[in-house]
Amino acid sequence: MKIAVVGTGYVGLVSGTCFAETGVDVTCVDIDENKVEKMQNGVVPIYEPGLELLFHRNIEQGRLHFTTSLEEGIKDAEVIFLALPTPPGADGAADLKYVLQVADQLGHILDHYAVIVDKSTVPVGTGEKVQAAIAANAKVDFDVVSNPEFLREGVAVDDFMKPDRVVIGSTSEKAAKIMDRLYHPLVRSGNPIIHMDLRSAELTKYAANSFLATKITFMNEIANMCELLGADVDLVRKGIGTDSRIGKRFLFAGIGYGGSCFPKDVSALAMSAGEVDYDFRILKAVMDVNHGQKTKLISKVSQYFDGDLKGKKIALWGLAFKPETDDIREAPALYNIEALLEAGAKVVAYDPEAMENVQGVLGDKITFAKDAYTALEGADALMIMTEWQLFRTPNFEKIRTSLNNPAIFDGRNLYDVNDMRQQGFYYVSIGREVAK
Ligand code: NAD
């Protein structure tokens, strides 16, 4: 089987590499010449655990190829995945220009039957637009399928190789069969391939991400209540998470969700609702609460310094929007950096994987440390933005002696409050008592 993946980012590269691992011949297409050149030279352009091994193996075995030419990439491909960006437009709705541009190009160059698979997260009705854009010029038969992707950055390879479920939205039996054949190796343990119509598949992805964003946000609101009522959000979390109807996952309070998906998908679903005159009130509240949550710690840092952050040097641990990725899109750390700089503070940051990306955005507005402890030297306080494993059991003695003040503002609730009190730290976390 030969397939093409158009758009070789976090989703496209992981999908392409994982399909190659099942024996399929995969060509990844991207317009970014630098990226393609890197991949052709055997360099993985993103950080994703476990990807490198599969990437090299499949290149060596001749099943994974890269090109900037769409025409070359789709040659003889039975399935053509679109894993293209769908960023928020100025109004918060998903911008479909990348997807529709490629659809239009496909109409001109497609010379054989193929299943065109929309893997990008797109609003309901996009499949029909893709169909129309290709059909406007196509001289051959084709089918359009929606196959939303549920992988999580940081564990993307595992998620892709062993998905909880695969959703396929299509009304064509022929296309559905081809998709089943492609996905069969990934669902051998019995997880389902769920077939549905195109519109339901498109909405499924937005519903999943918006539900998860709502779950996190609900817990953040409970955390905010805990602070006001003298309760502990970690205990409440355990108390409710053991209820199987609620479940243990996605209940961790913190400084809000970020990343390339939740913020834009919640916003896009709210916009889609507006377009059909539906007022999706929960989503508006979720966006509003999350916005405030991201920089919630800043006022507490400021309070610690009697309202004046001017000239204070703040060490930041973690820049990526979550651990095990170098992705900084919508990362809470960026919002905190902006607020700190605005208040006149200086920032020195450390992240195991995301510093290069942040440097690309912020240049020399902040400084970067070579390791976690160097970041603390001469700093007035430590803020924790990302729950990298590396930060979970640090050398507290070293933290205390490196910092000018033993003050930690932890946006991810990594440490035990009593333990921190005993160790003499001023320790502020989310939804828990302040240790003084
Ligand atoms: P990304 O920005 O990492 O990758 C997109 C790639 O497409 C880039 O490499 C870009 O150069 C390329 N591209 C842009 N225009 C192109 C064109 N005309 N031809 C060929 N390549 C082109 O994006 P991503 O994070 O992989 O997300 C892709 C889609 O998948 C989005 O709709 C996103 O919402 C969805 N999604 C993402 C995740 C995730 O965790 N990142 C998970 C599930 C779904």
Short mmCIF file of C-alpha atoms and ligand atoms in Angstrom, two decimals:
data_model
loop_
_atom_site.label_atom_id
_atom_site.label_comp_id
_atom_site.label_asym_id
_atom_site.label_seq_id
_atom_site.Cartn_x
_atom_site.Cartn_y
_atom_site.Cartn_z
CA MET A 1 0.00 0.00 0.00
CA LYS A 2 1.26 3.48 -0.83
CA ILE A 3 0.05 6.60 0.94
CA ALA A 4 0.92 10.31 1.08
CA VAL A 5 0.79 12.63 4.08
CA VAL A 6 0.53 16.31 3.20
CA GLY A 7 1.77 18.52 6.05
CA THR A 8 4.62 17.02 8.05
CA GLY A 9 4.19 18.63 11.47
CA TYR A 10 3.46 16.98 14.82
CA VAL A 11 0.52 15.04 13.39
CA GLY A 12 1.73 14.43 9.85
CA LEU A 13 5.21 13.22 10.74
CA VAL A 14 4.00 10.95 13.54
CA SER A 15 1.19 9.52 11.36
CA GLY A 16 3.47 9.02 8.38
CA THR A 17 6.24 7.39 10.40
CA CYS A 18 3.85 5.11 12.28
CA PHE A 19 2.08 3.97 9.13
CA ALA A 20 5.49 3.25 7.58
CA GLU A 21 6.24 1.13 10.65
CA THR A 22 3.26 -1.10 9.70
CA GLY A 23 4.80 -1.79 6.30
CA VAL A 24 3.11 0.91 4.24
CA ASP A 25 5.11 3.01 1.77
CA VAL A 26 4.74 6.63 2.91
CA THR A 27 5.68 9.91 1.28
CA CYS A 28 5.48 12.99 3.46
CA VAL A 29 4.95 16.30 1.68
CA ASP A 30 5.65 19.71 3.17
CA ILE A 31 6.06 23.20 1.73
CA ASP A 32 8.70 24.07 4.30
CA GLU A 33 11.89 23.44 2.32
CA ASN A 34 14.13 23.63 5.40
CA LYS A 35 12.08 21.03 7.19
CA VAL A 36 12.05 18.68 4.21
CA GLU A 37 15.80 19.08 3.71
CA LYS A 38 16.37 18.27 7.39
CA MET A 39 14.21 15.14 7.16
CA GLN A 40 15.89 14.05 3.93
CA ASN A 41 19.17 14.34 5.85
CA GLY A 42 17.84 12.13 8.61
CA VAL A 43 17.02 14.87 11.14
CA VAL A 44 13.71 14.75 13.05
CA PRO A 45 12.49 18.37 13.08
CA ILE A 46 10.40 18.08 16.28
CA TYR A 47 10.94 16.58 19.72
CA GLU A 48 8.61 13.64 20.25
CA PRO A 49 9.68 10.71 22.44
CA GLY A 50 10.13 7.45 20.55
CA LEU A 51 9.80 9.03 17.12
CA GLU A 52 13.46 9.13 16.20
CA LEU A 53 13.94 5.35 16.33
CA LEU A 54 10.98 4.64 14.03
CA PHE A 55 11.91 7.55 11.76
CA HIS A 56 15.43 6.24 11.11
CA ARG A 57 14.35 2.61 10.82
CA ASN A 58 11.72 3.36 8.20
CA ILE A 59 13.97 5.64 6.19
CA GLU A 60 16.68 2.99 6.18
CA GLN A 61 14.20 0.33 5.10
CA GLY A 62 13.01 2.56 2.27
CA ARG A 63 9.42 3.06 3.40
CA LEU A 64 9.53 6.73 4.46
CA HIS A 65 10.23 9.51 1.97
CA PHE A 66 10.06 13.30 2.02
CA THR A 67 9.40 15.83 -0.70
CA THR A 68 8.26 19.39 -1.23
CA SER A 69 6.41 18.38 -4.41
CA LEU A 70 2.75 17.52 -3.94
CA GLU A 71 2.63 15.97 -7.40
CA GLU A 72 5.57 13.68 -6.66
CA GLY A 73 4.25 12.87 -3.17
CA ILE A 74 0.78 11.71 -4.25
CA LYS A 75 2.01 9.62 -7.19
CA ASP A 76 0.18 6.25 -6.99
CA ALA A 77 -0.95 7.00 -3.41
CA GLU A 78 -4.12 5.10 -2.53
CA VAL A 79 -4.71 7.35 0.47
CA ILE A 80 -3.75 11.03 0.77
CA PHE A 81 -3.83 12.45 4.29
CA LEU A 82 -4.18 16.18 4.86
CA ALA A 83 -2.41 16.95 8.15
CA LEU A 84 -2.30 20.67 7.57
CA PRO A 85 -2.52 23.56 10.04
CA THR A 86 -5.96 24.90 10.91
CA PRO A 87 -4.96 27.87 13.08
CA PRO A 88 -7.49 30.27 14.51
CA GLY A 89 -8.33 33.16 12.21
CA ALA A 90 -8.77 36.71 13.52
CA ASP A 91 -12.32 35.89 14.66
CA GLY A 92 -11.34 32.67 16.47
CA ALA A 93 -12.84 30.36 13.81
CA ALA A 94 -10.58 27.74 12.18
CA ASP A 95 -8.71 29.12 9.18
CA LEU A 96 -9.17 26.63 6.36
CA LYS A 97 -6.91 28.24 3.80
CA TYR A 98 -4.16 25.59 4.03
CA VAL A 99 -6.59 22.70 3.69
CA LEU A 100 -8.60 24.24 0.85
CA GLN A 101 -5.47 25.36 -1.03
CA VAL A 102 -4.14 21.80 -1.08
CA ALA A 103 -7.61 20.47 -1.99
CA ASP A 104 -7.67 22.84 -4.97
CA GLN A 105 -4.16 21.72 -6.04
CA LEU A 106 -5.20 18.07 -5.74
CA GLY A 107 -8.11 18.69 -8.11
CA HIS A 108 -5.63 19.77 -10.78
CA ILE A 109 -3.10 16.98 -10.37
CA LEU A 110 -4.95 13.88 -9.17
CA ASP A 111 -4.67 11.25 -11.92
CA HIS A 112 -5.99 8.14 -10.16
CA TYR A 113 -8.66 7.17 -7.63
CA ALA A 114 -7.60 8.10 -4.09
CA VAL A 115 -9.12 8.51 -0.68
CA ILE A 116 -8.49 12.07 0.49
CA VAL A 117 -8.41 12.00 4.27
CA ASP A 118 -8.89 15.06 6.38
CA LYS A 119 -6.79 14.51 9.49
CA SER A 120 -6.62 18.18 10.39
CA THR A 121 -9.10 19.36 12.99
CA VAL A 122 -11.75 21.13 10.93
CA PRO A 123 -15.25 22.51 11.50
CA VAL A 124 -18.32 20.58 10.41
CA GLY A 125 -18.89 21.00 6.70
CA THR A 126 -15.19 21.18 5.75
CA GLY A 127 -15.26 17.71 4.19
CA GLU A 128 -17.92 18.96 1.81
CA LYS A 129 -15.83 22.02 0.99
CA VAL A 130 -12.77 19.84 0.33
CA GLN A 131 -14.94 17.59 -1.89
CA ALA A 132 -16.14 20.61 -3.88
CA ALA A 133 -12.67 22.16 -4.16
CA ILE A 134 -11.21 18.96 -5.62
CA ALA A 135 -14.25 18.19 -7.79
CA ALA A 136 -14.04 21.63 -9.43
CA ASN A 137 -11.08 20.40 -11.50
CA ALA A 138 -10.73 16.65 -10.93
CA LYS A 139 -10.87 14.33 -13.92
CA VAL A 140 -10.85 11.15 -11.82
CA ASP A 141 -13.03 9.60 -9.13
CA PHE A 142 -12.09 10.19 -5.46
CA ASP A 143 -13.61 10.06 -1.98
CA VAL A 144 -13.22 12.45 0.93
CA VAL A 145 -13.04 10.99 4.43
CA SER A 146 -12.79 12.61 7.85
CA ASN A 147 -10.34 10.87 10.18
CA PRO A 148 -9.71 13.17 13.12
CA GLU A 149 -6.53 12.61 15.09
CA PHE A 150 -6.55 12.15 18.87
CA LEU A 151 -2.83 11.74 19.56
CA ARG A 152 -1.30 13.73 22.41
CA GLU A 153 2.04 15.44 21.93
CA GLY A 154 4.61 13.90 24.27
CA VAL A 155 3.12 10.40 23.86
CA ALA A 156 2.14 10.76 20.22
CA VAL A 157 3.86 7.62 18.94
CA ASP A 158 2.21 5.40 21.55
CA ASP A 159 -1.15 7.07 21.01
CA PHE A 160 -0.88 6.59 17.28
CA MET A 161 0.30 2.99 17.41
CA LYS A 162 -2.33 2.03 20.02
CA PRO A 163 -5.27 4.41 19.62
CA ASP A 164 -8.21 4.16 22.05
CA ARG A 165 -10.36 4.38 18.94
CA VAL A 166 -10.15 5.38 15.31
CA VAL A 167 -12.95 7.57 13.97
CA ILE A 168 -13.72 7.39 10.27
CA GLY A 169 -16.34 9.63 8.76
CA SER A 170 -17.36 8.59 5.29
CA THR A 171 -20.38 7.56 3.25
CA SER A 172 -18.29 5.64 0.73
CA GLU A 173 -18.01 1.93 1.43
CA LYS A 174 -14.99 1.67 -0.83
CA ALA A 175 -13.14 4.42 1.07
CA ALA A 176 -14.14 3.00 4.46
CA LYS A 177 -12.71 -0.41 3.48
CA ILE A 178 -9.40 1.11 2.42
CA MET A 179 -9.21 3.01 5.72
CA ASP A 180 -9.99 -0.17 7.68
CA ARG A 181 -7.16 -1.95 5.89
CA LEU A 182 -4.74 0.86 6.73
CA TYR A 183 -5.70 1.04 10.41
CA HIS A 184 -6.15 -2.69 11.01
CA PRO A 185 -2.61 -3.23 12.41
CA LEU A 186 -3.16 -0.50 15.02
CA VAL A 187 -6.38 -1.89 16.54
CA ARG A 188 -5.50 -5.56 16.85
CA SER A 189 -6.06 -5.50 20.60
CA GLY A 190 -9.74 -4.82 20.02
CA ASN A 191 -10.05 -1.07 20.24
CA PRO A 192 -12.75 0.02 17.81
CA ILE A 193 -12.73 1.67 14.42
CA ILE A 194 -15.90 3.75 14.68
CA HIS A 195 -17.55 4.49 11.36
CA MET A 196 -19.87 7.44 11.02
CA ASP A 197 -20.88 10.18 8.62
CA LEU A 198 -18.45 12.93 7.79
CA ARG A 199 -20.13 15.69 9.79
CA SER A 200 -20.34 13.61 12.97
CA ALA A 201 -16.65 12.68 12.66
CA GLU A 202 -15.70 16.33 12.28
CA LEU A 203 -17.72 17.30 15.34
CA THR A 204 -16.38 14.35 17.38
CA LYS A 205 -12.90 15.87 17.45
CA TYR A 206 -14.10 19.28 18.64
CA ALA A 207 -16.40 17.65 21.19
CA ALA A 208 -13.52 15.56 22.60
CA ASN A 209 -11.10 18.48 22.95
CA SER A 210 -13.73 20.88 24.28
CA PHE A 211 -14.90 18.32 26.82
CA LEU A 212 -11.33 17.78 28.06
CA ALA A 213 -10.68 21.53 28.20
CA THR A 214 -13.91 21.90 30.19
CA LYS A 215 -12.87 19.15 32.60
CA ILE A 216 -9.53 20.85 33.30
CA THR A 217 -11.18 24.22 33.63
CA PHE A 218 -13.83 22.91 36.01
CA MET A 219 -11.07 21.60 38.23
CA ASN A 220 -9.25 24.92 38.06
CA GLU A 221 -12.41 26.63 39.27
CA ILE A 222 -12.65 24.12 42.13
CA ALA A 223 -9.00 24.96 42.92
CA ASN A 224 -9.83 28.65 43.04
CA MET A 225 -12.69 27.85 45.43
CA CYS A 226 -10.34 25.71 47.54
CA GLU A 227 -8.06 28.70 48.02
CA LEU A 228 -10.96 30.83 49.22
CA LEU A 229 -12.48 28.13 51.43
CA GLY A 230 -9.32 26.63 52.92
CA ALA A 231 -9.71 23.26 51.17
CA ASP A 232 -7.06 21.27 49.29
CA VAL A 233 -7.70 20.64 45.60
CA ASP A 234 -5.48 17.55 45.55
CA LEU A 235 -7.66 15.87 48.15
CA VAL A 236 -10.84 16.93 46.36
CA ARG A 237 -9.34 15.55 43.13
CA LYS A 238 -8.72 12.17 44.72
CA GLY A 239 -12.14 12.27 46.32
CA ILE A 240 -13.96 12.74 43.03
CA GLY A 241 -11.56 10.99 40.66
CA THR A 242 -12.20 7.62 42.27
CA ASP A 243 -15.81 7.85 41.09
CA SER A 244 -15.72 5.82 37.88
CA ARG A 245 -18.26 8.17 36.29
CA ILE A 246 -15.74 10.99 36.67
CA GLY A 247 -12.40 9.19 36.26
CA LYS A 248 -8.95 10.09 37.55
CA ARG A 249 -7.54 11.74 34.46
CA PHE A 250 -7.61 15.40 33.47
CA LEU A 251 -8.42 16.52 37.01
CA PHE A 252 -5.12 18.18 37.86
CA ALA A 253 -5.47 21.85 38.73
CA GLY A 254 -2.84 24.21 37.38
CA ILE A 255 -2.16 27.35 35.39
CA GLY A 256 -4.56 26.46 32.61
CA TYR A 257 -4.44 24.54 29.38
CA GLY A 258 -2.39 25.69 26.40
CA GLY A 259 -0.96 24.06 23.31
CA SER A 260 -1.86 24.10 19.68
CA CYS A 261 -5.16 22.29 20.08
CA PHE A 262 -7.35 23.02 23.11
CA PRO A 263 -7.36 26.84 22.87
CA LYS A 264 -8.03 26.92 19.15
CA ASP A 265 -10.50 24.03 19.13
CA VAL A 266 -12.63 25.40 21.97
CA SER A 267 -12.67 28.76 20.24
CA ALA A 268 -13.50 27.21 16.84
CA LEU A 269 -16.38 25.18 18.29
CA ALA A 270 -17.78 28.28 19.97
CA MET A 271 -17.56 30.09 16.61
CA SER A 272 -19.22 27.16 14.79
CA ALA A 273 -22.03 27.32 17.35
CA GLY A 274 -22.45 31.03 16.69
CA GLU A 275 -22.74 30.38 12.97
CA VAL A 276 -25.83 28.24 13.56
CA ASP A 277 -27.20 30.73 16.11
CA TYR A 278 -26.41 28.53 19.07
CA ASP A 279 -25.02 30.17 22.17
CA PHE A 280 -22.58 27.57 23.56
CA ARG A 281 -22.31 29.21 26.98
CA ILE A 282 -20.12 26.60 28.66
CA LEU A 283 -17.38 27.11 26.09
CA LYS A 284 -17.37 30.86 26.60
CA ALA A 285 -16.93 30.33 30.34
CA VAL A 286 -14.14 27.80 29.72
CA MET A 287 -12.21 30.26 27.55
CA ASP A 288 -12.74 33.07 30.02
CA VAL A 289 -11.66 31.08 33.08
CA ASN A 290 -8.65 29.59 31.31
CA HIS A 291 -7.49 33.02 30.22
CA GLY A 292 -7.38 34.24 33.81
CA GLN A 293 -5.92 31.00 35.13
CA LYS A 294 -2.78 31.18 33.00
CA THR A 295 -1.32 34.18 34.80
CA LYS A 296 -2.95 33.55 38.15
CA LEU A 297 0.39 33.19 39.93
CA ILE A 298 1.67 36.60 38.85
CA SER A 299 -0.39 38.52 41.40
CA LYS A 300 0.93 36.18 44.10
CA VAL A 301 4.52 36.71 43.04
CA SER A 302 3.91 40.44 43.00
CA GLN A 303 2.30 40.31 46.44
CA TYR A 304 5.38 38.50 47.78
CA PHE A 305 7.52 41.42 46.58
CA ASP A 306 5.14 44.02 48.06
CA GLY A 307 3.62 44.81 44.69
CA ASP A 308 6.89 45.75 42.99
CA LEU A 309 8.50 43.37 40.52
CA LYS A 310 10.74 46.00 38.97
CA GLY A 311 14.30 44.68 38.65
CA LYS A 312 13.41 41.36 40.27
CA LYS A 313 14.98 38.34 38.62
CA ILE A 314 12.53 35.46 38.27
CA ALA A 315 13.71 31.95 37.40
CA LEU A 316 11.25 29.98 35.28
CA TRP A 317 11.27 26.19 35.10
CA GLY A 318 9.45 24.93 32.05
CA LEU A 319 8.46 26.68 28.82
CA ALA A 320 6.70 24.00 26.76
CA PHE A 321 2.92 23.92 27.08
CA LYS A 322 3.28 20.48 28.65
CA PRO A 323 6.08 18.01 29.41
CA GLU A 324 7.78 15.82 26.81
CA THR A 325 7.32 18.25 23.96
CA ASP A 326 9.14 21.24 22.49
CA ASP A 327 5.82 22.77 21.42
CA ILE A 328 5.29 26.25 22.88
CA ARG A 329 2.11 27.22 21.04
CA GLU A 330 -0.19 28.99 23.55
CA ALA A 331 2.05 27.85 26.40
CA PRO A 332 1.09 29.43 29.75
CA ALA A 333 4.81 30.14 30.29
CA LEU A 334 4.75 32.68 27.46
CA TYR A 335 1.86 34.58 29.05
CA ASN A 336 3.69 34.61 32.38
CA ILE A 337 6.89 35.86 30.77
CA GLU A 338 4.96 38.65 29.09
CA ALA A 339 3.36 39.67 32.41
CA LEU A 340 6.70 39.52 34.26
CA LEU A 341 8.49 41.63 31.66
CA GLU A 342 5.64 44.13 31.64
CA ALA A 343 6.00 44.48 35.40
CA GLY A 344 9.70 45.23 34.96
CA ALA A 345 11.04 41.85 36.11
CA LYS A 346 13.89 39.96 34.44
CA VAL A 347 13.39 36.35 33.44
CA VAL A 348 15.88 33.51 33.24
CA ALA A 349 14.37 30.29 31.98
CA TYR A 350 15.21 26.63 31.66
CA ASP A 351 13.35 23.95 29.70
CA PRO A 352 14.81 20.61 28.61
CA GLU A 353 13.46 20.86 25.03
CA ALA A 354 11.64 24.12 24.30
CA MET A 355 14.30 26.83 24.78
CA GLU A 356 15.23 27.04 21.09
CA ASN A 357 11.60 27.60 20.10
CA VAL A 358 11.12 30.30 22.74
CA GLN A 359 14.34 32.00 21.70
CA GLY A 360 12.94 32.06 18.16
CA VAL A 361 9.92 34.01 19.42
CA LEU A 362 11.38 36.17 22.20
CA GLY A 363 14.99 36.58 21.10
CA ASP A 364 17.02 38.15 23.89
CA LYS A 365 14.07 39.49 25.89
CA ILE A 366 14.81 36.75 28.43
CA THR A 367 17.90 34.70 29.17
CA PHE A 368 18.20 30.94 29.00
CA ALA A 369 20.07 28.78 31.48
CA LYS A 370 22.07 25.66 30.62
CA ASP A 371 20.33 23.65 33.33
CA ALA A 372 17.63 23.95 35.98
CA TYR A 373 19.97 24.97 38.83
CA THR A 374 21.95 27.54 36.85
CA ALA A 375 18.65 29.33 36.22
CA LEU A 376 18.28 29.84 39.98
CA GLU A 377 21.61 31.53 40.62
CA GLY A 378 20.95 35.02 41.93
CA ALA A 379 17.23 34.79 41.14
CA ASP A 380 14.71 36.27 43.56
CA ALA A 381 12.08 33.52 43.17
CA LEU A 382 11.33 30.39 41.17
CA MET A 383 8.17 29.89 39.10
CA ILE A 384 7.28 26.43 37.75
CA MET A 385 5.35 26.43 34.50
CA THR A 386 5.65 22.89 33.11
CA GLU A 387 5.58 19.57 34.98
CA TRP A 388 8.67 17.98 33.43
CA GLN A 389 9.59 14.82 35.41
CA LEU A 390 13.00 16.36 35.99
CA PHE A 391 11.46 19.02 38.27
CA ARG A 392 9.54 16.57 40.46
CA THR A 393 12.29 15.54 42.87
CA PRO A 394 14.84 18.35 42.76
CA ASN A 395 17.64 19.06 45.19
CA PHE A 396 15.77 21.47 47.50
CA GLU A 397 18.91 22.40 49.40
CA LYS A 398 20.48 23.54 46.15
CA ILE A 399 17.34 25.49 45.25
CA ARG A 400 17.37 27.28 48.60
CA THR A 401 21.03 28.20 48.50
CA SER A 402 20.89 29.35 44.86
CA LEU A 403 17.85 31.62 45.20
CA ASN A 404 18.06 35.01 46.91
CA ASN A 405 14.76 34.16 48.66
CA PRO A 406 13.42 30.67 49.35
CA ALA A 407 10.25 31.35 47.34
CA ILE A 408 8.64 28.94 44.89
CA PHE A 409 5.49 29.65 42.88
CA ASP A 410 4.39 26.33 41.46
CA GLY A 411 1.82 26.36 38.68
CA ARG A 412 1.71 22.56 38.51
CA ASN A 413 1.44 21.45 42.15
CA LEU A 414 4.61 19.36 42.03
CA TYR A 415 5.51 19.36 45.72
CA ASP A 416 3.94 18.51 49.04
CA VAL A 417 2.87 21.64 50.90
CA ASN A 418 3.86 20.38 54.38
CA ASP A 419 7.19 19.17 53.10
CA MET A 420 7.90 22.59 51.64
CA ARG A 421 6.93 24.29 54.89
CA GLN A 422 9.29 22.03 56.83
CA GLN A 423 12.07 22.82 54.41
CA GLY A 424 11.58 26.51 55.04
CA PHE A 425 10.19 27.55 51.68
CA TYR A 426 7.57 30.16 50.95
CA TYR A 427 5.56 27.94 48.62
CA VAL A 428 2.52 28.93 46.61
CA SER A 429 0.72 26.39 44.43
CA ILE A 430 -2.75 26.11 42.91
CA GLY A 431 -5.81 25.38 45.05
CA ARG A 432 -3.77 24.57 48.14
CA GLU A 433 -2.66 26.28 51.31
CA VAL A 434 0.34 28.62 51.07
CA ALA A 435 3.36 27.29 52.96
CA LYS A 436 5.18 30.06 54.81
P1 NAD B 1 2.04 21.70 12.46
O1 NAD B 1 1.99 23.17 12.33
O2 NAD B 1 3.00 21.05 13.40
O3 NAD B 1 2.27 21.04 11.01
C1 NAD B 1 1.65 21.44 9.85
C2 NAD B 1 2.63 21.28 8.69
O4 NAD B 1 1.94 21.58 7.47
C3 NAD B 1 3.83 22.23 8.76
O5 NAD B 1 5.02 21.48 8.68
C4 NAD B 1 3.65 23.14 7.53
O6 NAD B 1 4.87 23.52 6.95
C5 NAD B 1 2.87 22.22 6.61
N1 NAD B 1 2.16 22.90 5.53
C6 NAD B 1 1.50 24.08 5.55
N2 NAD B 1 0.96 24.33 4.34
C7 NAD B 1 1.29 23.30 3.54
C8 NAD B 1 1.04 22.98 2.18
N3 NAD B 1 0.33 23.79 1.39
N4 NAD B 1 1.54 21.84 1.68
C9 NAD B 1 2.27 21.01 2.47
N5 NAD B 1 2.53 21.26 3.76
C10 NAD B 1 2.05 22.38 4.29
O7 NAD B 1 0.54 21.27 12.82
P2 NAD B 1 0.08 19.99 13.67
O8 NAD B 1 0.25 20.27 15.12
O9 NAD B 1 0.67 18.76 13.08
O10 NAD B 1 -1.48 20.02 13.37
C11 NAD B 1 -2.03 19.69 12.10
C12 NAD B 1 -3.53 19.51 12.27
O11 NAD B 1 -3.79 18.41 13.16
C13 NAD B 1 -4.25 20.71 12.90
O12 NAD B 1 -5.52 20.81 12.34
C14 NAD B 1 -4.35 20.31 14.36
O13 NAD B 1 -5.44 20.95 14.99
C15 NAD B 1 -4.58 18.83 14.26
N6 NAD B 1 -4.17 18.07 15.46
C16 NAD B 1 -3.00 18.39 16.11
C17 NAD B 1 -2.61 17.64 17.22
C18 NAD B 1 -1.35 17.98 17.96
O14 NAD B 1 -1.17 17.46 19.07
N7 NAD B 1 -0.47 18.80 17.43
C19 NAD B 1 -3.40 16.56 17.64
C20 NAD B 1 -4.55 16.25 16.95
C21 NAD B 1 -4.93 17.01 15.85
#
